[in-house]
Amino acid sequence: MPDGAVSDLRVAVEELQLLWERDESADAAVIVSASQLRVLRALERKPGSSLRELGEMVGSAPSALSRLCARLEAMGFVRRTPSPQSGREIELHLRRPATTYLRQVSESRERALAALLEAMPPGAVTPLAEGVAALALVLDAHLRPSEGTASPPD
């Protein structure tokens, strides 16, 4: 690995996040915190997750996650329903305003990325895209819960 590659990538990712957050707060009617966005993205990946499953996906304590989901529910972004498998667990589902919001965030972020890529030297874009695709595969393996490892209901 080239010297400084990890540090350079970290800095670029952090600055990209700052750019996205600045753009989103400038033109969004609804402001969602980074923690709330992580929860929404997790529910987008795995609809119907329980609080326990969601906590595993986002790395958050159950009490904090419960409050965060209550706020998202009050915003009309999340709906809680009883689990058909367990009377004690609650499933979390995205509502239409959340899916609309997530689509708008994705579109806004992609426009910002496209502008950055347009400003790069043409010969640098293809290797970057190949590296990002490889990184995305590794990230997916780390972020997606393993099949068959779910613990029994409490």
Coordinates of C-alpha atoms in Angstrom, one line a residue:
M1 CA 0.0 0.0 0.0
P2 CA 1.5 3.4 -0.9
D3 CA 2.6 5.6 1.9
G4 CA -0.1 7.9 3.1
A5 CA -2.9 6.2 1.2
V6 CA -4.9 5.4 4.2
S7 CA -4.6 8.9 5.6
D8 CA -5.3 10.5 2.2
L9 CA -8.5 8.3 1.8
R10 CA -9.7 9.2 5.3
V11 CA -9.2 12.9 4.7
A12 CA -11.0 12.7 1.4
V13 CA -13.9 10.7 2.8
E14 CA -14.2 13.2 5.7
E15 CA -14.1 16.2 3.4
L16 CA -16.7 14.6 1.1
Q17 CA -19.0 14.0 4.1
L18 CA -18.6 17.7 5.1
L19 CA -19.4 18.8 1.5
W20 CA -22.5 16.6 1.5
E21 CA -23.7 17.8 4.9
R22 CA -23.2 21.4 3.9
D23 CA -25.1 21.0 0.7
E24 CA -27.9 19.1 2.4
S25 CA -28.4 21.6 5.2
A26 CA -28.4 24.4 2.6
D27 CA -31.3 23.1 0.5
A28 CA -33.2 20.5 2.6
A29 CA -36.6 21.2 4.0
V30 CA -36.0 18.4 6.5
I31 CA -32.7 18.0 8.3
V32 CA -31.8 14.5 9.4
S33 CA -28.8 13.9 11.7
A34 CA -25.9 11.6 10.6
S35 CA -27.2 9.1 13.2
Q36 CA -30.7 9.2 11.9
L37 CA -29.4 8.9 8.3
R38 CA -27.4 5.7 9.3
V39 CA -30.6 4.2 10.8
L40 CA -32.6 5.1 7.7
R41 CA -30.0 3.6 5.4
A42 CA -29.8 0.4 7.6
L43 CA -33.6 0.0 7.3
E44 CA -33.4 0.6 3.6
R45 CA -30.9 -2.3 3.4
K46 CA -32.9 -4.6 5.8
P47 CA -36.6 -3.6 6.1
G48 CA -38.5 -5.0 9.0
S49 CA -35.4 -5.0 11.3
S50 CA -35.9 -5.3 15.1
L51 CA -34.3 -2.8 17.4
R52 CA -31.8 -5.4 18.3
E53 CA -30.9 -6.1 14.6
L54 CA -30.8 -2.4 13.9
G55 CA -28.5 -1.9 16.8
E56 CA -26.1 -4.5 15.4
M57 CA -26.1 -2.9 12.0
V58 CA -25.4 0.6 13.2
G59 CA -23.5 -0.1 16.3
S60 CA -25.8 1.8 18.7
A61 CA -27.0 1.0 22.2
P62 CA -30.7 -0.1 22.5
S63 CA -31.7 2.9 24.6
A64 CA -30.2 5.5 22.4
L65 CA -31.5 3.7 19.3
S66 CA -35.0 3.5 20.7
R67 CA -35.1 7.3 21.3
L68 CA -33.7 7.9 17.8
C69 CA -36.3 5.7 16.2
A70 CA -39.0 7.5 18.3
R71 CA -37.9 10.8 16.8
L72 CA -37.9 9.3 13.3
E73 CA -41.4 7.9 13.9
A74 CA -42.5 11.4 15.0
M75 CA -41.1 12.8 11.8
G76 CA -43.2 10.3 9.8
F77 CA -40.1 8.5 8.5
V78 CA -40.4 5.2 10.4
R79 CA -43.3 2.9 11.4
R80 CA -43.2 0.4 14.2
T81 CA -45.2 -2.8 13.9
P82 CA -45.4 -5.9 16.0
S83 CA -43.3 -8.8 14.7
P84 CA -45.3 -11.7 13.3
Q85 CA -42.7 -14.1 14.6
S86 CA -42.5 -12.7 18.1
G87 CA -45.0 -10.9 20.2
R88 CA -42.3 -9.1 22.1
E89 CA -40.3 -7.7 19.2
I90 CA -41.1 -4.7 17.1
E91 CA -40.3 -4.4 13.4
L92 CA -39.2 -1.1 11.9
H93 CA -40.2 -0.1 8.4
L94 CA -39.5 3.0 6.4
R95 CA -42.5 5.1 5.4
R96 CA -42.9 6.9 2.1
P97 CA -41.4 10.2 3.3
A98 CA -38.2 8.4 4.3
T99 CA -37.8 6.7 1.0
T100 CA -38.4 10.0 -0.8
Y101 CA -35.9 11.7 1.5
L102 CA -33.3 9.0 1.0
R103 CA -33.7 9.2 -2.8
Q104 CA -33.2 13.0 -2.7
V105 CA -30.1 12.6 -0.5
S106 CA -28.7 10.0 -2.9
E107 CA -29.4 12.2 -6.0
S108 CA -27.9 15.3 -4.3
R109 CA -24.8 13.4 -3.3
E110 CA -24.4 11.9 -6.7
R111 CA -24.6 15.3 -8.3
A112 CA -21.8 16.6 -6.0
L113 CA -19.7 13.5 -6.8
A114 CA -20.2 14.0 -10.5
A115 CA -19.0 17.6 -10.3
L116 CA -15.9 16.5 -8.4
L117 CA -15.2 13.7 -10.9
E118 CA -15.6 16.2 -13.8
A119 CA -12.9 18.3 -12.2
M120 CA -10.4 15.4 -11.9
P121 CA -7.9 14.6 -14.7
P122 CA -9.7 12.1 -17.0
G123 CA -7.0 9.4 -16.5
A124 CA -7.6 9.4 -12.8
V125 CA -11.3 8.7 -12.9
T126 CA -11.2 5.1 -14.1
P127 CA -8.6 3.8 -11.6
L128 CA -10.6 5.6 -8.8
A129 CA -13.8 4.0 -9.9
E130 CA -12.2 0.5 -10.0
G131 CA -10.8 1.0 -6.5
V132 CA -14.1 2.3 -5.1
A133 CA -15.9 -0.7 -6.6
A134 CA -13.4 -3.1 -4.8
L135 CA -13.8 -1.1 -1.6
A136 CA -17.6 -1.3 -1.8
L137 CA -17.5 -5.1 -2.0
V138 CA -15.3 -5.2 1.2
L139 CA -17.5 -2.7 2.9
D140 CA -20.7 -4.6 2.0
A141 CA -19.2 -7.8 3.5
H142 CA -18.3 -5.9 6.8
L143 CA -21.6 -4.0 7.1
R144 CA -24.1 -6.7 6.1
P145 CA -25.2 -9.0 9.0
S146 CA -24.2 -12.6 8.3
E147 CA -27.0 -14.9 7.3
G148 CA -27.9 -17.5 9.9
T149 CA -26.2 -15.7 12.8
A150 CA -29.3 -14.1 14.3
S151 CA -29.7 -14.6 18.0
P152 CA -33.0 -15.9 19.4
P153 CA -35.6 -13.4 20.5
D154 CA -35.2 -12.0 24.0

